[in-house]
Short mmCIF file of C-alpha atoms in Angstrom, two decimals:
data_model
loop_
_atom_site.label_atom_id
_atom_site.label_comp_id
_atom_site.label_asym_id
_atom_site.label_seq_id
_atom_site.Cartn_x
_atom_site.Cartn_y
_atom_site.Cartn_z
CA UNK A 1 14.81 21.16 -17.09
CA UNK A 2 14.30 17.49 -16.16
CA UNK A 3 11.44 15.30 -14.95
CA UNK A 4 11.21 14.63 -11.23
CA UNK A 5 13.30 11.82 -9.76
CA UNK A 6 11.80 8.59 -11.10
CA UNK A 7 14.61 6.31 -9.98
CA UNK A 8 12.28 4.41 -7.64
CA UNK A 9 9.96 3.60 -10.54
CA UNK A 10 10.50 0.33 -12.37
CA UNK A 11 9.11 0.28 -15.90
CA UNK A 12 6.41 -2.24 -16.73
CA UNK A 13 7.80 -5.06 -18.88
CA UNK A 14 5.15 -6.43 -21.27
CA UNK A 15 5.19 -9.73 -23.11
CA UNK A 16 6.86 -9.52 -26.50
CA UNK A 17 4.70 -8.96 -29.56
CA UNK A 18 4.52 -10.93 -32.78
CA UNK A 19 5.71 -8.09 -35.00
CA UNK A 20 8.79 -7.22 -32.95
CA UNK A 21 9.87 -10.84 -32.61
CA UNK A 22 9.30 -11.47 -36.33
CA UNK A 23 11.45 -8.45 -37.26
CA UNK A 24 14.19 -9.34 -34.81
CA UNK A 25 14.36 -13.02 -35.78
CA UNK A 26 13.67 -12.65 -39.49
CA UNK A 27 10.54 -14.80 -39.22
CA UNK A 28 7.14 -14.64 -40.86
CA UNK A 29 4.64 -13.25 -38.32
CA UNK A 30 2.07 -15.77 -39.51
CA UNK A 31 4.36 -18.61 -38.44
CA UNK A 32 4.64 -17.41 -34.83
CA UNK A 33 2.63 -18.66 -31.86
CA UNK A 34 2.27 -15.90 -29.28
CA UNK A 35 1.68 -17.23 -25.77
CA UNK A 36 3.33 -14.44 -23.81
CA UNK A 37 0.66 -11.87 -22.93
CA UNK A 38 -2.36 -13.85 -21.65
CA UNK A 39 -4.45 -12.69 -24.60
CA UNK A 40 -7.56 -14.45 -25.89
CA UNK A 41 -6.45 -16.74 -28.76
CA UNK A 42 -10.00 -16.68 -30.15
CA UNK A 43 -9.82 -12.91 -30.59
CA UNK A 44 -12.70 -10.57 -29.80
CA UNK A 45 -16.36 -11.44 -29.97
CA UNK A 46 -17.69 -11.08 -33.54
CA UNK A 47 -20.45 -8.97 -32.00
CA UNK A 48 -17.82 -6.60 -30.60
CA UNK A 49 -16.13 -6.30 -33.99
CA UNK A 50 -19.48 -5.50 -35.59
CA UNK A 51 -20.18 -2.87 -32.93
CA UNK A 52 -16.83 -1.21 -33.69
CA UNK A 53 -17.67 -1.07 -37.39
CA UNK A 54 -21.18 0.22 -36.70
CA UNK A 55 -19.99 3.06 -34.48
CA UNK A 56 -16.71 3.96 -36.21
CA UNK A 57 -18.26 7.02 -37.83
CA UNK A 58 -19.11 8.43 -34.39
CA UNK A 59 -15.60 8.78 -33.02
CA UNK A 60 -15.80 12.55 -33.47
CA UNK A 61 -18.19 12.52 -30.48
CA UNK A 62 -17.22 12.14 -26.82
CA UNK A 63 -18.31 8.79 -25.36
CA UNK A 64 -20.90 10.10 -22.90
CA UNK A 65 -23.82 7.89 -23.86
CA UNK A 66 -21.84 4.67 -24.41
CA UNK A 67 -19.96 5.16 -21.12
CA UNK A 68 -23.25 5.58 -19.26
CA UNK A 69 -24.81 2.58 -21.00
CA UNK A 70 -21.83 0.37 -20.14
CA UNK A 71 -21.89 1.51 -16.52
CA UNK A 72 -25.57 0.66 -16.20
CA UNK A 73 -25.16 -2.71 -17.90
CA UNK A 74 -22.28 -3.70 -15.62
CA UNK A 75 -24.24 -2.57 -12.56
CA UNK A 76 -27.11 -4.82 -13.64
CA UNK A 77 -24.73 -7.72 -14.25
CA UNK A 78 -23.30 -7.52 -10.73
CA UNK A 79 -26.45 -6.31 -8.95
CA UNK A 80 -24.88 -3.09 -7.69
CA UNK A 81 -25.72 0.60 -8.11
CA UNK A 82 -24.35 2.36 -11.23
CA UNK A 83 -22.39 4.74 -8.98
CA UNK A 84 -20.39 1.74 -7.77
CA UNK A 85 -19.06 0.92 -11.25
CA UNK A 86 -16.00 2.90 -12.31
CA UNK A 87 -15.39 2.30 -16.03
CA UNK A 88 -11.76 2.90 -16.95
CA UNK A 89 -9.14 2.45 -19.70
CA UNK A 90 -8.26 -1.10 -18.73
CA UNK A 91 -8.18 -2.28 -15.12
CA UNK A 92 -4.94 -0.27 -14.90
CA UNK A 93 -7.04 2.89 -15.16
CA UNK A 94 -9.10 1.80 -12.18
CA UNK A 95 -5.91 1.22 -10.20
CA UNK A 96 -5.01 4.85 -10.89
CA UNK A 97 -8.50 6.04 -9.94
CA UNK A 98 -8.32 4.19 -6.62
CA UNK A 99 -4.84 5.60 -5.99
CA UNK A 100 -6.16 9.10 -6.62
CA UNK A 101 -9.14 8.52 -4.35
CA UNK A 102 -7.27 6.83 -1.49
CA UNK A 103 -3.61 7.80 -1.34
CA UNK A 104 -2.23 10.93 0.23
CA UNK A 105 1.52 11.62 0.05
CA UNK A 106 3.30 9.24 2.40
CA UNK A 107 0.50 6.67 2.50
CA UNK A 108 1.52 3.15 1.56
CA UNK A 109 0.13 0.21 -0.38
CA UNK A 110 0.82 -3.47 0.22
CA UNK A 111 1.39 -5.57 -2.91
CA UNK A 112 2.25 -9.20 -3.67
CA UNK A 113 5.73 -10.26 -4.71
CA UNK A 114 5.84 -11.59 -7.36
CA UNK A 115 2.98 -9.61 -8.80
CA UNK A 116 1.63 -7.06 -11.22
CA UNK A 117 4.11 -4.18 -11.31
CA UNK A 118 1.49 -1.50 -11.88
CA UNK A 119 0.11 -1.66 -8.34
CA UNK A 120 3.38 -0.23 -7.04
CA UNK A 121 3.91 2.04 -10.04
CA UNK A 122 0.54 3.73 -9.58
CA UNK A 123 1.11 4.22 -5.85
CA UNK A 124 4.47 5.87 -6.48
CA UNK A 125 3.04 8.08 -9.22
CA UNK A 126 0.67 9.39 -6.56
CA UNK A 127 3.50 9.92 -4.06
CA UNK A 128 2.74 6.83 -2.03
CA UNK A 129 5.09 4.23 -0.57
CA UNK A 130 5.12 0.50 -1.31
CA UNK A 131 5.45 -2.55 0.94
CA UNK A 132 5.38 -6.18 -0.19
CA UNK A 133 4.15 -9.53 1.01
CA UNK A 134 6.00 -12.55 -0.30
CA UNK A 135 4.36 -15.51 -2.03
CA UNK A 136 6.37 -18.65 -1.37
CA UNK A 137 7.30 -20.77 -4.43
CA UNK A 138 7.93 -23.78 -2.18
CA UNK A 139 4.25 -23.60 -1.19
CA UNK A 140 2.98 -23.25 -4.75
CA UNK A 141 2.70 -19.47 -4.25
CA UNK A 142 -0.37 -20.13 -2.08
CA UNK A 143 -2.43 -17.08 -1.16
CA UNK A 144 -4.07 -16.82 2.23
CA UNK A 145 -5.00 -14.07 4.65
CA UNK A 146 -2.23 -14.98 7.10
CA UNK A 147 0.50 -14.45 4.50
CA UNK A 148 -0.77 -10.95 3.79
CA UNK A 149 -1.39 -10.03 7.42
CA UNK A 150 2.13 -11.03 8.47
CA UNK A 151 3.42 -8.20 6.27
CA UNK A 152 0.55 -5.78 6.90
CA UNK A 153 1.41 -2.43 8.50
CA UNK A 154 -1.84 -0.42 8.24
CA UNK A 155 -1.30 0.37 4.56
CA UNK A 156 -4.02 2.41 2.86
CA UNK A 157 -4.55 -0.15 0.08
CA UNK A 158 -3.87 -3.90 0.15
CA UNK A 159 -3.82 -5.61 -3.25
CA UNK A 160 -4.87 -9.22 -3.74
CA UNK A 161 -4.75 -10.79 -7.22
CA UNK A 162 -7.10 -13.72 -7.70
CA UNK A 163 -6.27 -15.51 -9.94
CA UNK A 164 -2.77 -14.23 -9.38
CA UNK A 165 -0.44 -13.25 -12.21
CA UNK A 166 1.99 -14.89 -12.99
CA UNK A 167 1.25 -17.93 -10.79
CA UNK A 168 -2.47 -18.55 -11.29
CA UNK A 169 -3.06 -19.01 -7.54
CA UNK A 170 -6.37 -17.85 -6.05
CA UNK A 171 -7.54 -16.50 -2.71
CA UNK A 172 -10.84 -17.81 -1.42
CA UNK A 173 -13.75 -15.53 -0.65
CA UNK A 174 -13.58 -16.48 3.02
CA UNK A 175 -9.88 -15.58 3.13
CA UNK A 176 -10.61 -12.18 1.56
CA UNK A 177 -13.28 -11.59 4.22
CA UNK A 178 -10.82 -12.59 6.93
CA UNK A 179 -8.25 -10.19 5.51
CA UNK A 180 -10.73 -7.31 5.31
CA UNK A 181 -11.94 -8.00 8.86
CA UNK A 182 -8.39 -7.98 10.23
CA UNK A 183 -7.19 -4.78 8.55
CA UNK A 184 -7.82 -1.26 9.78
CA UNK A 185 -11.08 0.56 8.91
CA UNK A 186 -9.12 2.95 6.68
CA UNK A 187 -7.53 0.14 4.64
CA UNK A 188 -9.12 -0.72 1.29
CA UNK A 189 -8.67 -4.33 0.16
CA UNK A 190 -8.55 -4.31 -3.64
CA UNK A 191 -9.17 -7.69 -5.27
CA UNK A 192 -7.87 -7.83 -8.83
CA UNK A 193 -10.03 -10.29 -10.77
CA UNK A 194 -8.67 -9.61 -14.24
CA UNK A 195 -8.62 -13.38 -14.81
CA UNK A 196 -11.77 -14.06 -12.83
CA UNK A 197 -13.78 -15.57 -15.68
CA UNK A 198 -11.31 -18.45 -15.97
CA UNK A 199 -11.47 -19.42 -12.29
CA UNK A 200 -13.96 -21.75 -10.67
CA UNK A 201 -14.29 -19.61 -7.55
CA UNK A 202 -16.79 -16.95 -6.49
CA UNK A 203 -16.15 -13.31 -7.28
CA UNK A 204 -15.53 -10.95 -4.39
CA UNK A 205 -17.95 -8.40 -5.86
CA UNK A 206 -20.81 -9.39 -3.48
CA UNK A 207 -18.55 -8.31 -0.60
CA UNK A 208 -18.48 -4.80 -2.03
CA UNK A 209 -22.20 -4.44 -1.42
CA UNK A 210 -21.85 -5.64 2.18
CA UNK A 211 -18.95 -3.51 3.37
CA UNK A 212 -17.05 -0.28 2.65
CA UNK A 213 -13.47 -1.62 2.66
CA UNK A 214 -13.37 -3.91 -0.39
CA UNK A 215 -13.17 -3.03 -4.09
CA UNK A 216 -12.82 -5.34 -7.10
CA UNK A 217 -11.06 -4.86 -10.45
CA UNK A 218 -12.28 -6.48 -13.68
CA UNK A 219 -11.26 -6.17 -17.33
CA UNK A 220 -12.43 -6.89 -20.87
CA UNK A 221 -8.84 -7.63 -21.94
CA UNK A 222 -8.74 -11.36 -21.18
CA UNK A 223 -11.86 -13.53 -21.52
CA UNK A 224 -13.60 -10.92 -23.67
CA UNK A 225 -10.64 -10.49 -26.03
CA UNK A 226 -10.59 -6.67 -26.06
CA UNK A 227 -7.03 -6.08 -24.82
CA UNK A 228 -6.22 -3.64 -27.62
CA UNK A 229 -9.14 -1.37 -26.75
CA UNK A 230 -8.06 -0.84 -23.12
CA UNK A 231 -11.40 -1.13 -21.35
CA UNK A 232 -11.97 -2.30 -17.78
CA UNK A 233 -13.73 -1.30 -14.59
CA UNK A 234 -13.81 -1.49 -10.83
CA UNK A 235 -16.70 -2.11 -8.46
CA UNK A 236 -16.38 0.03 -5.35
CA UNK A 237 -18.31 0.47 -2.09
CA UNK A 238 -21.41 2.63 -2.39
CA UNK A 239 -19.86 5.23 -0.09
CA UNK A 240 -17.03 5.66 -2.62
CA UNK A 241 -19.36 6.22 -5.57
CA UNK A 242 -19.33 10.00 -5.71
CA UNK A 243 -15.51 10.09 -5.76
CA UNK A 244 -15.49 8.84 -9.36
CA UNK A 245 -16.39 12.21 -10.86
CA UNK A 246 -13.47 13.76 -8.97
CA UNK A 247 -10.80 11.22 -9.98
CA UNK A 248 -11.93 10.00 -13.42
CA UNK A 249 -9.90 11.18 -16.39
CA UNK A 250 -12.47 12.89 -18.66
CA UNK A 251 -13.70 10.52 -21.37
CA UNK A 252 -10.79 8.13 -20.78
CA UNK A 253 -12.81 5.07 -21.86
CA UNK A 254 -13.21 5.67 -25.57
CA UNK A 255 -16.35 5.34 -27.69
CA UNK A 256 -15.38 2.20 -29.61
CA UNK A 257 -14.12 0.47 -26.49
CA UNK A 258 -17.38 1.11 -24.66
CA UNK A 259 -19.47 -0.03 -27.63
CA UNK A 260 -17.39 -3.18 -28.08
CA UNK A 261 -17.65 -3.98 -24.37
CA UNK A 262 -21.43 -3.59 -24.46
CA UNK A 263 -21.65 -6.04 -27.37
CA UNK A 264 -19.17 -8.47 -25.81
CA UNK A 265 -21.20 -8.67 -22.61
CA UNK A 266 -24.10 -10.04 -24.62
CA UNK A 267 -22.00 -12.64 -26.44
CA UNK A 268 -22.00 -15.25 -23.70
CA UNK A 269 -21.12 -18.03 -26.14
CA UNK A 270 -17.81 -16.38 -27.04
CA UNK A 271 -16.83 -16.03 -23.38
CA UNK A 272 -17.87 -19.61 -22.66
CA UNK A 273 -15.74 -20.92 -25.54
CA UNK A 274 -12.79 -18.80 -24.44
CA UNK A 275 -13.01 -20.05 -20.87
CA UNK A 276 -13.47 -23.69 -21.86
CA UNK A 277 -10.47 -23.58 -24.20
CA UNK A 278 -8.30 -21.92 -21.57
CA UNK A 279 -9.18 -24.56 -18.98
CA UNK A 280 -8.43 -27.33 -21.45
CA UNK A 281 -5.14 -25.75 -22.50
CA UNK A 282 -3.83 -25.16 -18.99
CA UNK A 283 -4.57 -28.80 -18.15
CA UNK A 284 -2.80 -29.89 -21.32
CA UNK A 285 0.26 -27.78 -20.51
CA UNK A 286 0.34 -29.09 -16.95
CA UNK A 287 0.09 -32.71 -18.06
CA UNK A 288 2.38 -32.62 -21.11
CA UNK A 289 5.13 -30.10 -20.40
CA UNK A 290 8.40 -31.68 -19.24
CA UNK A 291 8.85 -29.19 -16.40
CA UNK A 292 7.22 -28.61 -12.99
CA UNK A 293 4.19 -26.31 -13.15
CA UNK A 294 2.12 -24.35 -10.65
CA UNK A 295 -1.62 -25.02 -10.30
CA UNK A 296 -3.34 -22.22 -12.20
CA UNK A 297 -6.86 -20.84 -12.35
CA UNK A 298 -6.00 -18.31 -15.06
CA UNK A 299 -5.44 -18.52 -18.81
CA UNK A 300 -1.74 -19.27 -18.33
CA UNK A 301 0.59 -21.70 -16.61
CA UNK A 302 3.80 -20.90 -14.72
CA UNK A 303 6.58 -23.47 -15.22
CA UNK A 304 10.01 -23.81 -13.60
CA UNK A 305 12.54 -24.45 -16.35
CA UNK A 306 15.83 -23.52 -14.67
CA UNK A 307 16.88 -20.64 -16.95
CA UNK A 308 13.92 -18.67 -18.23
CA UNK A 309 15.92 -16.35 -20.47
CA UNK A 310 17.61 -19.18 -22.36
CA UNK A 311 14.40 -21.14 -22.78
CA UNK A 312 12.38 -18.11 -23.91
CA UNK A 313 15.11 -17.08 -26.35
CA UNK A 314 15.34 -20.57 -27.84
CA UNK A 315 11.55 -20.74 -28.12
CA UNK A 316 11.45 -17.46 -30.03
CA UNK A 317 14.02 -18.80 -32.48
CA UNK A 318 11.56 -21.62 -33.21
CA UNK A 319 8.50 -19.42 -33.47
CA UNK A 320 6.97 -19.74 -29.99
CA UNK A 321 6.74 -16.58 -27.88
CA UNK A 322 6.43 -17.17 -24.14
CA UNK A 323 7.04 -14.96 -21.11
CA UNK A 324 10.42 -14.95 -19.41
CA UNK A 325 9.43 -14.22 -15.80
CA UNK A 326 12.72 -12.66 -14.76
CA UNK A 327 10.95 -9.28 -14.60
CA UNK A 328 8.66 -10.81 -11.94
CA UNK A 329 11.71 -11.83 -9.92
CA UNK A 330 11.40 -15.43 -11.12
CA UNK A 331 14.43 -16.05 -13.38
CA UNK A 332 13.89 -19.82 -13.33
CA UNK A 333 10.28 -19.60 -14.51
CA UNK A 334 8.42 -19.05 -17.75
CA UNK A 335 4.73 -18.23 -18.12
CA UNK A 336 2.86 -19.88 -20.98
CA UNK A 337 -0.46 -18.37 -22.01
CA UNK A 338 -3.17 -20.80 -23.06
CA UNK A 339 -3.56 -21.03 -26.82
CA UNK A 340 -5.99 -22.74 -29.15
CA UNK A 341 -6.31 -26.51 -29.37
CA UNK A 342 -3.90 -26.38 -32.32
CA UNK A 343 -1.38 -23.88 -30.94
CA UNK A 344 -1.06 -25.33 -27.45
CA UNK A 345 0.19 -28.84 -28.37
CA UNK A 346 2.55 -27.40 -30.95
CA UNK A 347 4.02 -24.97 -28.42
CA UNK A 348 4.40 -27.64 -25.76
CA UNK A 349 6.14 -29.98 -28.21
CA UNK A 350 8.59 -27.22 -29.15
CA UNK A 351 9.26 -26.36 -25.51
CA UNK A 352 9.86 -30.02 -24.63
CA UNK A 353 12.41 -30.29 -27.43
CA UNK A 354 14.18 -27.19 -26.12
CA UNK A 355 14.18 -28.43 -22.53
CA UNK A 356 15.69 -31.72 -23.63
CA UNK A 357 18.38 -30.01 -25.69
CA UNK A 358 19.33 -27.47 -23.02
CA UNK A 359 19.20 -30.10 -20.25
CA UNK A 360 18.88 -27.56 -17.44
CA UNK A 361 18.37 -30.21 -14.80
CA UNK A 362 14.64 -29.62 -14.34
CA UNK A 363 12.10 -32.38 -14.82
CA UNK A 364 8.35 -32.51 -14.24
#
């Protein structure tokens, strides 16, 4: 007995963690700077931590009330109906819910390359096919409607990531409208705004209330610092609302995650500090790193260093964990998450020393 043929499925490759690098390199975890997974260097909101403590003795109960409360609060935040908010275990969970709701065997999705691997993974799990549109590195990985439409073939779902991972590029609201207008009525344009808080552009969520062919993904993993709790959501057209009960994994968003998210939503100061630090750090990296970078609206910067594997390996040896972007199909690029005002200069200094020593022929 064997599982079905999964040879078309590429595993998701996460950024390396502090503990595994420390064990492998024989380093003290406290001496490492982790800038590989686009996490919030300020950690979670203190209010979220307190909410976890306060509700820890209730984890024997299913999260019915907290899930409902979070749904209502998010609906109020975005001025939509509660039925339009699909709370999920991370934004990844919402990707699965939309796949379940939209994809029949043989349907296809259109995804960016490079891009987040889980769009394609989820489609294939649900017996769908995958097509790609290419983002051009010579054009700064610019995202526009024309680039997507050139590859479009009436796919059931079209994914747009804004800000895009790993490049940090955005797609304007007008371009998203153009894309949605130009695609077939049965195509759902899904805008992944996991890094939306860091960008100085408008969210696409208002479009969801105006039309039935746009949905938006959001998460508490980044600006809110709750990555370890796996809590996110999507905002879907009102006509899609009733599908949630048919595709939602029962009680998938756990009690402590929902309670922490509720508290984090109220801690606007923590989000503001996180966003401000990320914007400062990405500007610092862009200005000070001795390698060409891509304009980013996220909490990370993509840099072309010539040989990502060698640079990332050398950085780990010196206590700085960054993302080798070979798994994104970008073997010459590294992605550097924004750190604190102390971590970021230290990491950039280390990387500059490595770039000088390796002399890979790349200069900013």
